[in-house]
PDB file of C-alpha atoms in Angstrom:
ATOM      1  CA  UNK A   4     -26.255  14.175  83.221  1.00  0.00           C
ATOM      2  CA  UNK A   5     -29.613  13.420  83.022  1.00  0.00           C
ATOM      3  CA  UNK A   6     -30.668   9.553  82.460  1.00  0.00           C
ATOM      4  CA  UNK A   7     -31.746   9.206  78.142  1.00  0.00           C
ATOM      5  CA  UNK A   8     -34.823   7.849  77.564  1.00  0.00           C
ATOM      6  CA  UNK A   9     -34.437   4.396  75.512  1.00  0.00           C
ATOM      7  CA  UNK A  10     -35.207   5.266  71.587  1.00  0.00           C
ATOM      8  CA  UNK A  11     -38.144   3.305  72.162  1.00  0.00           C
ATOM      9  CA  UNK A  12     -39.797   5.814  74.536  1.00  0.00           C
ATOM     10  CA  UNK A  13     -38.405   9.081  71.827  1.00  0.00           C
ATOM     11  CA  UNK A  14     -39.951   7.209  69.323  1.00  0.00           C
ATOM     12  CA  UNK A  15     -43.473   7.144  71.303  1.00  0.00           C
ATOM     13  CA  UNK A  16     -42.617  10.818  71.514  1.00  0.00           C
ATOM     14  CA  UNK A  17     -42.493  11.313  68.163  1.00  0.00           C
ATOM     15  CA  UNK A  18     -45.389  10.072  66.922  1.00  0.00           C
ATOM     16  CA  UNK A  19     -47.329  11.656  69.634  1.00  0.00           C
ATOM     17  CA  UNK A  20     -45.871  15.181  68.740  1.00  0.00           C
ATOM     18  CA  UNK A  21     -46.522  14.550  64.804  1.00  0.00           C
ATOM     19  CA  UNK A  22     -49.924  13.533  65.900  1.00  0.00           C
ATOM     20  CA  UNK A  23     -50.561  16.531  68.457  1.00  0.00           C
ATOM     21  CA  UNK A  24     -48.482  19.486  67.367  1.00  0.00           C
ATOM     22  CA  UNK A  25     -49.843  22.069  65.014  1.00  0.00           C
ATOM     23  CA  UNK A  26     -47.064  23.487  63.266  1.00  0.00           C
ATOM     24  CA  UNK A  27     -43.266  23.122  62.464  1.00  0.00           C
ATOM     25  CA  UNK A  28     -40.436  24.573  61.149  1.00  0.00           C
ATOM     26  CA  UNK A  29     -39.631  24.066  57.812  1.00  0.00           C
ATOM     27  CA  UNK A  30     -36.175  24.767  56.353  1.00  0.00           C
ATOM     28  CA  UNK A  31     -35.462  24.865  52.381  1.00  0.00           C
ATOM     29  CA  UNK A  32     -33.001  25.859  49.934  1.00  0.00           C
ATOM     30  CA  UNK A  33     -32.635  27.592  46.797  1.00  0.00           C
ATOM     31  CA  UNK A  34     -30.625  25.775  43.956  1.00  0.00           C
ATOM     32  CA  UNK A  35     -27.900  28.496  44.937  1.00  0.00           C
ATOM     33  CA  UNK A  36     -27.334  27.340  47.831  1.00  0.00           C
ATOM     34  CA  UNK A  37     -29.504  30.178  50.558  1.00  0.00           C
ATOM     35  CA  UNK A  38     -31.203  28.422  53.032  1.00  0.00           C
ATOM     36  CA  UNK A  39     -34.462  29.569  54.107  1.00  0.00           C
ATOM     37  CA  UNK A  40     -36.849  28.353  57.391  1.00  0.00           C
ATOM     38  CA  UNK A  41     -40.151  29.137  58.106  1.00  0.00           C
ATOM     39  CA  UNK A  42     -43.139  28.030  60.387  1.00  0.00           C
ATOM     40  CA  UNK A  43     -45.624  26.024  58.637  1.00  0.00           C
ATOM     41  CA  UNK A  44     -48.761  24.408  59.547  1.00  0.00           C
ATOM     42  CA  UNK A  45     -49.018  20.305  59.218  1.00  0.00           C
ATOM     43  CA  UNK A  46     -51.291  17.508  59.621  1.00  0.00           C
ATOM     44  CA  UNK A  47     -49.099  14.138  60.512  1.00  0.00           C
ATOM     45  CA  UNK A  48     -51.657  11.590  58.034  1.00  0.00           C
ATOM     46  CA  UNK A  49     -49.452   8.665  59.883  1.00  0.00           C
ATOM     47  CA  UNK A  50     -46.631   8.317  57.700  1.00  0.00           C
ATOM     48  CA  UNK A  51     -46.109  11.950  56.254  1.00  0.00           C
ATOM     49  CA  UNK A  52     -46.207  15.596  57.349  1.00  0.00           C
ATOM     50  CA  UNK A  53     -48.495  17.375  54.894  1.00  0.00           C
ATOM     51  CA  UNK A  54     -47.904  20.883  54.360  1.00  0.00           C
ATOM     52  CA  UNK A  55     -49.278  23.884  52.419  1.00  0.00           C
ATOM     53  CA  UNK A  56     -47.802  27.405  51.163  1.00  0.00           C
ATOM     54  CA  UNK A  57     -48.778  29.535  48.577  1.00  0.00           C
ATOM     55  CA  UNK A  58     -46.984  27.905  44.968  1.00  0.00           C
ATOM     56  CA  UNK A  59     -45.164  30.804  44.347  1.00  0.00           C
ATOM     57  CA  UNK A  60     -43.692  31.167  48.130  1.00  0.00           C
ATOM     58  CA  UNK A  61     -39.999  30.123  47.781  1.00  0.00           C
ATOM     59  CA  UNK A  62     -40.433  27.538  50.374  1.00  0.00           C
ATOM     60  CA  UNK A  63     -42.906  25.902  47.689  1.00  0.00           C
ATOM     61  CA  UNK A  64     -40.576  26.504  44.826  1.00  0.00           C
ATOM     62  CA  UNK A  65     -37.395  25.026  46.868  1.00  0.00           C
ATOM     63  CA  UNK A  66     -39.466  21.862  48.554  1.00  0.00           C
ATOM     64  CA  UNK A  67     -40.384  20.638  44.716  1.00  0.00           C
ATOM     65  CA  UNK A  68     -37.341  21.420  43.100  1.00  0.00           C
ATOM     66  CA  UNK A  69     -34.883  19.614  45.992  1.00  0.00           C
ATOM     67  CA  UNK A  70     -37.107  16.798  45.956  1.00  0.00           C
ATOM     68  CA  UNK A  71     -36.416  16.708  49.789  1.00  0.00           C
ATOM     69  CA  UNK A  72     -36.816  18.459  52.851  1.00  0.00           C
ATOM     70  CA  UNK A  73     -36.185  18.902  56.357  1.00  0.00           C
ATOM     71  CA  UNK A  74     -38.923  19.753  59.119  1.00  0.00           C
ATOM     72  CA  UNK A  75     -38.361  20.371  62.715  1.00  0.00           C
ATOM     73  CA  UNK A  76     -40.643  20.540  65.959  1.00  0.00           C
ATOM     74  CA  UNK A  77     -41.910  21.347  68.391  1.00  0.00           C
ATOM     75  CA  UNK A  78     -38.889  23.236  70.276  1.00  0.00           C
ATOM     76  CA  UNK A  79     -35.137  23.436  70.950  1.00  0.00           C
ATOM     77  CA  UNK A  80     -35.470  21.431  74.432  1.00  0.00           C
ATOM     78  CA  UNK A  81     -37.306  18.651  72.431  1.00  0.00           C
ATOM     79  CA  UNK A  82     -36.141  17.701  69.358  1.00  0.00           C
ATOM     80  CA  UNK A  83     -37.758  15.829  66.366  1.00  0.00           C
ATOM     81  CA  UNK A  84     -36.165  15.901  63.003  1.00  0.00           C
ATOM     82  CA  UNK A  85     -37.651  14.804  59.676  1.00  0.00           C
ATOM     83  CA  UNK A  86     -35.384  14.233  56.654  1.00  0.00           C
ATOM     84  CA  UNK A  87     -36.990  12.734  53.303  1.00  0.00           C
ATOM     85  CA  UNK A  88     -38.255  12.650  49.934  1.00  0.00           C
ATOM     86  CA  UNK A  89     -41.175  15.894  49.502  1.00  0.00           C
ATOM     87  CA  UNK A  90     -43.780  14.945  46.750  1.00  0.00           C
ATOM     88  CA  UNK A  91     -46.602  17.059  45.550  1.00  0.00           C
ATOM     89  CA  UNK A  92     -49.997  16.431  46.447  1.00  0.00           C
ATOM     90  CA  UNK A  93     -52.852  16.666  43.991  1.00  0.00           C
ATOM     91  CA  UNK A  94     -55.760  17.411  46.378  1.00  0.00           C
ATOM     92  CA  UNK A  95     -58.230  16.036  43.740  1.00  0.00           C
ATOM     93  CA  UNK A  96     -57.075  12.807  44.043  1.00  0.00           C
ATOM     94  CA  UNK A  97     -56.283  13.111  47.884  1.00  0.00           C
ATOM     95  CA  UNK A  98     -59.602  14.894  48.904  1.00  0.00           C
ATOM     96  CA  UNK A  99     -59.580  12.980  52.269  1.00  0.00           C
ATOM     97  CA  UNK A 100     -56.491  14.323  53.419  1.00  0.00           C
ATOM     98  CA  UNK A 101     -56.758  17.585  52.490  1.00  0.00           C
ATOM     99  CA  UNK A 102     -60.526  17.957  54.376  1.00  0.00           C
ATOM    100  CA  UNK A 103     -58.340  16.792  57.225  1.00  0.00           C
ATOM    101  CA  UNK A 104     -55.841  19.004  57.254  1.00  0.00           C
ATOM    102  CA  UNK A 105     -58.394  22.048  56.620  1.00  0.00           C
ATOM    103  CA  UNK A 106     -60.528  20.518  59.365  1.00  0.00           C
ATOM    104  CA  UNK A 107     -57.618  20.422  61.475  1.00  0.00           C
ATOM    105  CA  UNK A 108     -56.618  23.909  61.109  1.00  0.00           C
ATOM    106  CA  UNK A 109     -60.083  25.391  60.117  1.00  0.00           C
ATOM    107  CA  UNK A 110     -58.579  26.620  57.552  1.00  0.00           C
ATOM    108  CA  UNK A 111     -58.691  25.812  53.784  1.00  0.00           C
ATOM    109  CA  UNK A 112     -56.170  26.692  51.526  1.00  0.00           C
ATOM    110  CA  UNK A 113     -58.156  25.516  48.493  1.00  0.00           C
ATOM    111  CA  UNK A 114     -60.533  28.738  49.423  1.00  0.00           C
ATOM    112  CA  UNK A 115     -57.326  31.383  49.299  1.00  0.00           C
ATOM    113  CA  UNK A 116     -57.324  33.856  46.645  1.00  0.00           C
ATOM    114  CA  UNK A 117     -53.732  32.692  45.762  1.00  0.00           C
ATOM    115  CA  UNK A 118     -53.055  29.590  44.933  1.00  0.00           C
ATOM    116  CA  UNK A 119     -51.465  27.253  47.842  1.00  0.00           C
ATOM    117  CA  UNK A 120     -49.438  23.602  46.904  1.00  0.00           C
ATOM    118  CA  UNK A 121     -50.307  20.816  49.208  1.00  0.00           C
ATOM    119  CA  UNK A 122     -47.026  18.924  50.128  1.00  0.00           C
ATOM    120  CA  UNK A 123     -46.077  15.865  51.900  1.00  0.00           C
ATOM    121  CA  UNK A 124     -42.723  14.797  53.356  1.00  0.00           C
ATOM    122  CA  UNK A 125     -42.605  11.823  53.956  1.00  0.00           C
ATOM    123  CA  UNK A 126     -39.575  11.160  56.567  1.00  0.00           C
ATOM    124  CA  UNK A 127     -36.871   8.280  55.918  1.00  0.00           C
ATOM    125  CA  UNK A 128     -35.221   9.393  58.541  1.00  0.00           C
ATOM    126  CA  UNK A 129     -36.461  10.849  62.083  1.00  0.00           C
ATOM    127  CA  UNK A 130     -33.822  12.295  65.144  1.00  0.00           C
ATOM    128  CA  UNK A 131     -35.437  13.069  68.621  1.00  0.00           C
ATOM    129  CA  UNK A 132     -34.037  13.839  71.418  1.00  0.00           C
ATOM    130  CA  UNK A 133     -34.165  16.576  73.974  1.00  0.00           C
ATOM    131  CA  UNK A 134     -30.922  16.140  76.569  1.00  0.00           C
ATOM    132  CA  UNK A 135     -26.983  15.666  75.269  1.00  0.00           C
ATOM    133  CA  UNK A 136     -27.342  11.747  76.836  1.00  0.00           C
ATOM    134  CA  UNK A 137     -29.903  11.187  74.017  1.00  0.00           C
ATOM    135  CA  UNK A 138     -27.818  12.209  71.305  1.00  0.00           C
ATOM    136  CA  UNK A 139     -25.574   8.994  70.564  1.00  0.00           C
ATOM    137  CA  UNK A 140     -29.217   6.989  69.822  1.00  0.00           C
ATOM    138  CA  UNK A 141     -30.916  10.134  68.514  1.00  0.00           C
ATOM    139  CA  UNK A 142     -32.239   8.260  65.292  1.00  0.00           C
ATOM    140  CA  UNK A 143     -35.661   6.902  65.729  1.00  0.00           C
ATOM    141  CA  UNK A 144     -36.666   6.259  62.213  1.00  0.00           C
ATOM    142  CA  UNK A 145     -33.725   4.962  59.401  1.00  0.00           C
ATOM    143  CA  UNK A 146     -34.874   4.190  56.116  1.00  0.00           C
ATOM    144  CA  UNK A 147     -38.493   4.667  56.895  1.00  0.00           C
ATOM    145  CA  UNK A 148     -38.269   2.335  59.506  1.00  0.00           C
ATOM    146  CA  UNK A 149     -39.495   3.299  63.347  1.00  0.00           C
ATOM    147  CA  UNK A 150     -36.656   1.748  65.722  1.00  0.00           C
ATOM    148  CA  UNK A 151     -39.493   0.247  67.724  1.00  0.00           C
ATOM    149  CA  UNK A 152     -40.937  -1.399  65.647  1.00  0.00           C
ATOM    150  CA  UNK A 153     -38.015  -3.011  63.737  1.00  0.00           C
ATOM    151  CA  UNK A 154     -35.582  -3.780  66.873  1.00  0.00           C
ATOM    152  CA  UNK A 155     -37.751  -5.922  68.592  1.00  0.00           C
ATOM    153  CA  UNK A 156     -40.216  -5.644  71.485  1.00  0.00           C
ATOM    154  CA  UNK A 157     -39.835  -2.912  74.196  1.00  0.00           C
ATOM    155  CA  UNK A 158     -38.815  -5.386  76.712  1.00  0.00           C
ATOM    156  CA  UNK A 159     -35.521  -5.970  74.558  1.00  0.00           C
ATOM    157  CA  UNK A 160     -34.138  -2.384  74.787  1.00  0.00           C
TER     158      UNK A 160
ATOM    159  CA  UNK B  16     -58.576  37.382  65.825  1.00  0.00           C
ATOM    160  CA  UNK B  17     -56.541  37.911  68.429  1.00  0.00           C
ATOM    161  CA  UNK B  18     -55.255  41.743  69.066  1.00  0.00           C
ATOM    162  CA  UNK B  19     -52.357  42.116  67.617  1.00  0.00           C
ATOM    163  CA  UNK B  20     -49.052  43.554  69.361  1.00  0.00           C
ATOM    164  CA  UNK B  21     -47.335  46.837  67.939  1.00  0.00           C
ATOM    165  CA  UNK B  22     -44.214  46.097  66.245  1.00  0.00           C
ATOM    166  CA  UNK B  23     -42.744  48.429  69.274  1.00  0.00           C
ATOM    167  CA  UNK B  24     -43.730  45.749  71.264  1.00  0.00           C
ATOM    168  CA  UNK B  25     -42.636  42.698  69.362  1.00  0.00           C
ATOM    169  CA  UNK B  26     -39.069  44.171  68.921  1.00  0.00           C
ATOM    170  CA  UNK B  27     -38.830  44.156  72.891  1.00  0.00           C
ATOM    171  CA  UNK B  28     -40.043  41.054  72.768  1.00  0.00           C
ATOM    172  CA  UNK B  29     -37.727  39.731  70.140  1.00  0.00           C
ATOM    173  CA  UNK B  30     -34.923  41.305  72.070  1.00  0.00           C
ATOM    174  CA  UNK B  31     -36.004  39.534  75.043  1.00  0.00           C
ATOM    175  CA  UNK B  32     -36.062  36.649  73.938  1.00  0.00           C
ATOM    176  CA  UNK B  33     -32.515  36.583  72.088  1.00  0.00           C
ATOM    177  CA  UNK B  34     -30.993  37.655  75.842  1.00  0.00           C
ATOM    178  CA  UNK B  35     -33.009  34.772  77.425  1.00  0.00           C
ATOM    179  CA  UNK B  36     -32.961  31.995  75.207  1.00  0.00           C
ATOM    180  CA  UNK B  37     -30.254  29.413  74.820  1.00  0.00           C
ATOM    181  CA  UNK B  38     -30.574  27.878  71.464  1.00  0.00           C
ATOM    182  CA  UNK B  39     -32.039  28.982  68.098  1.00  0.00           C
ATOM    183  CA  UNK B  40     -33.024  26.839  65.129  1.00  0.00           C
ATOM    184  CA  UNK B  41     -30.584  27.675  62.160  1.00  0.00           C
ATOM    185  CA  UNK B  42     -31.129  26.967  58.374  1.00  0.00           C
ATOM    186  CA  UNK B  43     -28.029  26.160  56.301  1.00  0.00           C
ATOM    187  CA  UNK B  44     -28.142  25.276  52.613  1.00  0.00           C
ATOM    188  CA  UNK B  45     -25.833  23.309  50.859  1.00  0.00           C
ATOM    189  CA  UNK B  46     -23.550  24.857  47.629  1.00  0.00           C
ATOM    190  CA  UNK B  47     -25.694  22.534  45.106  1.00  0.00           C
ATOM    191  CA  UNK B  48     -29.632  23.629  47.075  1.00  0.00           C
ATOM    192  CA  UNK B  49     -29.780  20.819  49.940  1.00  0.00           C
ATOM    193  CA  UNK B  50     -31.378  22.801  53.269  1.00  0.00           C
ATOM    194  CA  UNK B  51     -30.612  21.763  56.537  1.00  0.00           C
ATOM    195  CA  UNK B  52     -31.372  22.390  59.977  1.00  0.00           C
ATOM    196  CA  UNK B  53     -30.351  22.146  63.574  1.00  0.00           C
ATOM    197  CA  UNK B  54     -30.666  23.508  67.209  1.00  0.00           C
ATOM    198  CA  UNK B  55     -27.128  25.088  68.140  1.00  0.00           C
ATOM    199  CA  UNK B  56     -26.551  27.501  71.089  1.00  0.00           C
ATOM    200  CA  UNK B  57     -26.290  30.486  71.247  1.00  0.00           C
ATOM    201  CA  UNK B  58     -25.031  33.622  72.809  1.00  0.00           C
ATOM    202  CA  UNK B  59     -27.112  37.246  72.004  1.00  0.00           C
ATOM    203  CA  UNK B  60     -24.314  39.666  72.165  1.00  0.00           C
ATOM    204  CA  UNK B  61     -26.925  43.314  72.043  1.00  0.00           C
ATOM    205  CA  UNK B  62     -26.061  43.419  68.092  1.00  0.00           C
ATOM    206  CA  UNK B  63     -25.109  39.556  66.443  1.00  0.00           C
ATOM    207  CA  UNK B  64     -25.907  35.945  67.622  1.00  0.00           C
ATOM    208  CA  UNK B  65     -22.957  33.677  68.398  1.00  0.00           C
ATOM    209  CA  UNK B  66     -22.752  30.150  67.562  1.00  0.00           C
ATOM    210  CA  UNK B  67     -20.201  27.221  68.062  1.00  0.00           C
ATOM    211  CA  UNK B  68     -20.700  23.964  65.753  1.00  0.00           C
ATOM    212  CA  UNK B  69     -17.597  21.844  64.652  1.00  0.00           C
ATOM    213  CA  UNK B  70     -15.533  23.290  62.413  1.00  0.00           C
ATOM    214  CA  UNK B  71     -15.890  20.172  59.938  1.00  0.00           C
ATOM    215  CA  UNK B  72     -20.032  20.072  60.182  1.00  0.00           C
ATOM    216  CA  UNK B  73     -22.024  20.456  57.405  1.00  0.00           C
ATOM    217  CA  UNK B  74     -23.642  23.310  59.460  1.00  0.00           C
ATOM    218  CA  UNK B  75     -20.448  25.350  59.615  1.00  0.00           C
ATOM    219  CA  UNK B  76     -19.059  24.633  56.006  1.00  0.00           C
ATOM    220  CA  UNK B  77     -22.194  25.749  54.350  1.00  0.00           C
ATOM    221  CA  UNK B  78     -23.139  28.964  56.792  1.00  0.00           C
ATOM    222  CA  UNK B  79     -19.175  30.426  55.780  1.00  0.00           C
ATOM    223  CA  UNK B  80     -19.876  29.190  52.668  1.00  0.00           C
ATOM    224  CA  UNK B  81     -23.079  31.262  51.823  1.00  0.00           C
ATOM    225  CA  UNK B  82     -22.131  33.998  54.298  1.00  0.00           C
ATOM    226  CA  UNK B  83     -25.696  34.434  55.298  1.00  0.00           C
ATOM    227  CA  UNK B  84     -27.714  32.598  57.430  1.00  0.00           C
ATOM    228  CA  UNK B  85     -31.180  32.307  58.855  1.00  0.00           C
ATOM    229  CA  UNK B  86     -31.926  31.259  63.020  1.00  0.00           C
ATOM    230  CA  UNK B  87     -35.544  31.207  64.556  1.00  0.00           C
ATOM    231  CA  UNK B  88     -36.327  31.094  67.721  1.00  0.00           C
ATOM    232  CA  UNK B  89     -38.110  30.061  70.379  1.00  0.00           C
ATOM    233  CA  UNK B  90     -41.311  27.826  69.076  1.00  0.00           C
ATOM    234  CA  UNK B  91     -43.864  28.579  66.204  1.00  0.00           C
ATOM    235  CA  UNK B  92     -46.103  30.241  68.069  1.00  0.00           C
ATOM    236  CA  UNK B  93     -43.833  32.756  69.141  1.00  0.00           C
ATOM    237  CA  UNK B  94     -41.703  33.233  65.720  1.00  0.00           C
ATOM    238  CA  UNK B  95     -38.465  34.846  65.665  1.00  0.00           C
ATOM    239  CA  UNK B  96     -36.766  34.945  62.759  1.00  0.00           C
ATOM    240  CA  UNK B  97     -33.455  36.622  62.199  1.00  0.00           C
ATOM    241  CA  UNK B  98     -31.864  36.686  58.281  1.00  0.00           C
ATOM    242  CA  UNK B  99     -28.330  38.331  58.080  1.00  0.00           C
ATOM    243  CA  UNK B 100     -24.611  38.214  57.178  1.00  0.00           C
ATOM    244  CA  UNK B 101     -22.390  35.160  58.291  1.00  0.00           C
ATOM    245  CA  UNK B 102     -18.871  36.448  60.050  1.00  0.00           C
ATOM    246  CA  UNK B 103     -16.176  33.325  61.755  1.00  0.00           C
ATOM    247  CA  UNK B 104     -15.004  35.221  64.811  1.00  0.00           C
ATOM    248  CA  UNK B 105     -11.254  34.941  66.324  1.00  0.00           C
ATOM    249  CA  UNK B 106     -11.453  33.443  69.671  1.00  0.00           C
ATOM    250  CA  UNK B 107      -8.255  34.988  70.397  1.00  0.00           C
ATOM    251  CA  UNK B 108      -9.265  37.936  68.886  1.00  0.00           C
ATOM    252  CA  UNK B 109     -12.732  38.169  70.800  1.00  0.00           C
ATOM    253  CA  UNK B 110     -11.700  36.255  74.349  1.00  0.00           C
ATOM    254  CA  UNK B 111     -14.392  38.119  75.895  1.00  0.00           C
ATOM    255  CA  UNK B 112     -17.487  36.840  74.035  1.00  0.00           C
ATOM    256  CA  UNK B 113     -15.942  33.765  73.571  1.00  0.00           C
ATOM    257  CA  UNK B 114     -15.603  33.679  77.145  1.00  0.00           C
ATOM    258  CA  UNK B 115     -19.437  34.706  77.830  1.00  0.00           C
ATOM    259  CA  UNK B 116     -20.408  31.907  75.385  1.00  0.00           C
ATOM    260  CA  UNK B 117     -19.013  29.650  77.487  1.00  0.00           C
ATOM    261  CA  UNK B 118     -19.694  31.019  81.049  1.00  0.00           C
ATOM    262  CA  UNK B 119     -23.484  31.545  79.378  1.00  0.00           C
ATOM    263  CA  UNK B 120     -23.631  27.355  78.768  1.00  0.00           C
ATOM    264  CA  UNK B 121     -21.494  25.795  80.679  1.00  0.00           C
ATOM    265  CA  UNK B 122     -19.549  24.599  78.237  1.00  0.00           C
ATOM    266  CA  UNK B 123     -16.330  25.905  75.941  1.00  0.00           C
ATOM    267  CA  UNK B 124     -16.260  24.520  72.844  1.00  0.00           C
ATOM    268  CA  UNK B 125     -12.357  25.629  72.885  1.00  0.00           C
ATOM    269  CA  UNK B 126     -11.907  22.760  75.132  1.00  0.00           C
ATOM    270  CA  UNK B 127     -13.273  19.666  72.979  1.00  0.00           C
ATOM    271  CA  UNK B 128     -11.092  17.319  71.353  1.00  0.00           C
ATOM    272  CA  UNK B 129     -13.215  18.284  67.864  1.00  0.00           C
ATOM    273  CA  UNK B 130     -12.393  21.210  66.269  1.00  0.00           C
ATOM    274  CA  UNK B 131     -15.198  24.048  66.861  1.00  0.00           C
ATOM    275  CA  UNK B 132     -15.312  26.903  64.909  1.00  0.00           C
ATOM    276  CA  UNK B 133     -17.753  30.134  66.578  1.00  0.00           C
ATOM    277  CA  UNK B 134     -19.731  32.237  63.986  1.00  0.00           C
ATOM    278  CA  UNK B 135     -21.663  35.123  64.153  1.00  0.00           C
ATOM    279  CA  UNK B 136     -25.130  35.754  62.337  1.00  0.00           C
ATOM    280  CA  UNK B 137     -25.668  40.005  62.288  1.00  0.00           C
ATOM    281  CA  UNK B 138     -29.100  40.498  61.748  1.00  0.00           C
ATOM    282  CA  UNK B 139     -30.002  42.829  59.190  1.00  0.00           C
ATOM    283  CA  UNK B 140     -34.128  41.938  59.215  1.00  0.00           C
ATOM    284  CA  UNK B 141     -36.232  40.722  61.994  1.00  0.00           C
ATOM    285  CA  UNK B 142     -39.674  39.125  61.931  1.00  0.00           C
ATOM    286  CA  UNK B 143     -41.368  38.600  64.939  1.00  0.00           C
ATOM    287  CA  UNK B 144     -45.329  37.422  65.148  1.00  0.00           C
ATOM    288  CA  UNK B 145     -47.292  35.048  67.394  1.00  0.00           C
ATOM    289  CA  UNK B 146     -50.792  35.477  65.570  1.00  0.00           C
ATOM    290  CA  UNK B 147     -51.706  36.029  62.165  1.00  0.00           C
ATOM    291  CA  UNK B 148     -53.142  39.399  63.192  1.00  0.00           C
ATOM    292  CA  UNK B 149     -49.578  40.253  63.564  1.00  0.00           C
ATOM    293  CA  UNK B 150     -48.115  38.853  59.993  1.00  0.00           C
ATOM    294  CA  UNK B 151     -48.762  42.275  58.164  1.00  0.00           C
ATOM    295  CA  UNK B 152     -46.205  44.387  60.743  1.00  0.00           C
ATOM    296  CA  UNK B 153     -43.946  41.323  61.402  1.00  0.00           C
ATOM    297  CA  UNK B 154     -40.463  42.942  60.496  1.00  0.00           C
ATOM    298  CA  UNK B 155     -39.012  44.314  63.561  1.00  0.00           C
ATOM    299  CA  UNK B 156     -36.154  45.401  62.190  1.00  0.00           C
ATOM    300  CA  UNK B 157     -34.928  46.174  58.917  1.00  0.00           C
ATOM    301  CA  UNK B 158     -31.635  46.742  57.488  1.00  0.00           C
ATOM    302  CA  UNK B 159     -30.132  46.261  60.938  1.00  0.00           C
ATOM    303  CA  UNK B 160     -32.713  49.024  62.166  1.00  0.00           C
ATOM    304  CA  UNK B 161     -34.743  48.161  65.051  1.00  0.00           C
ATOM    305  CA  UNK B 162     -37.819  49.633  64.421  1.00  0.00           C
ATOM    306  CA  UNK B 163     -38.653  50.521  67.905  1.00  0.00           C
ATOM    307  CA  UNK B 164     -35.427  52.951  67.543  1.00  0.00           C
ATOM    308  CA  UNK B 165     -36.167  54.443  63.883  1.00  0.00           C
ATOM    309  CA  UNK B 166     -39.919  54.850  64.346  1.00  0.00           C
ATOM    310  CA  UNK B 167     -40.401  57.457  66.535  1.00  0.00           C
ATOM    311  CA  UNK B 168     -41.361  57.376  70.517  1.00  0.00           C
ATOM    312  CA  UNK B 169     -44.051  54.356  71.644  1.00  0.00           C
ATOM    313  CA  UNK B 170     -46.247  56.982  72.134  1.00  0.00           C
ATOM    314  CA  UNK B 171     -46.780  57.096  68.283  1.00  0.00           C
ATOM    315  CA  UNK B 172     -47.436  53.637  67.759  1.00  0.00           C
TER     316      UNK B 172
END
């Protein structure tokens, strides 16, 4: 079995894939009860994953009408999993952002032809891990809360 | 813009990837519209993928619920995605991919003290694109249809 890294450490992890990684899977359903998953691109804005899809995508549709959502990354061997509360984001009043996620993925969805949504989630909950001996402490974020940074220094764990 | 693969050569590379991978991301949806997602193993059996989660999981519950599910695979920049019919397979019934699971991973889910249940996702579409140059011809196969083995000889591509 291969030794698990302390939470502290998957934590680290985390953040450094939200920060670095481009893209993530995106799962949704409709209010019938289908799930659907697709890749998205996201810029991590240090406390939520923005997103954008066309408004009349079903992903779009099923984010804003659940009121939550679920995002995964980068891979099956490493494992981060966002749960929380999706709001829509009026890019007016969040121009900032929104230049940074364009700048991030030269690409500007304001400039489309059809009309994109700009979407956070904004995790309450956060699961990494990427070997079975991680799973028991797989929760690095509860209730918005990074386990680092509410369980006490790094020396402690 | 990157060149973009023929479809011919994304469905070999689709089916490549389902007999070399271990573990797919699968989307399940909840009866009242609550997605969800996790990596689960699986086994690529040359027509259906074949999964083992506990029986109890909200993962299992909902997929045999809906009787259609939705698995990607391996990252986002090399998107599989596979959309099809839910089936619970008979261990006893099907010993021998049962047994393949479990010679495949290492691991036989018959043996833990949990109940598992194994399912089966039958693809009838495949999408398969690393680049947006690709996004226009990204269905590999449709209605269970390869389309490397409806469309003719390579040589037409």
């Amino acid at each position: 079995m291969t030794k698990p890294r302390s939470a502290f450490k998957r934590a680290a992890h985390a953040r450094h894939l939200l920060e670095s990684e481009i893209d993530a899977w995106v799962a949704s359903a409709s209010a019938s009860g289908d799930a659907h998953l697709i890749p998205l691109s996201f810029l991590w804005d240090g406390a939520s994953m923005v997103l954008s899809t066309p408004v009349r995508s079903r992903t779009a549709r099923d984010l804003l009408r659940a009121g939550r959502g679920r995002a995964a990354l980068p891979n099956t061997r490493d494992v981060v999993i966002l749960d929380g509360p999706i709001e829509r984001i009026d890019p007016d009043v969040e121009a900032t952002v929104i230049q940074a996620f364009a700048d991030r993925h030269q690409w500007d969805p304001r400039l489309e032809s059809t009309e994109y949504v700009f979407i956070r989630l904004i995790p309450a909950s956060i699961q990494a891990w990427s070997v079975d001996s991680e799973l028991a402490t797989r929760v690095v974020m509860s209730d918005g809360e990074w386990a680092d940074r509410t369980m006490g220094e790094p020396g402690l764990e």
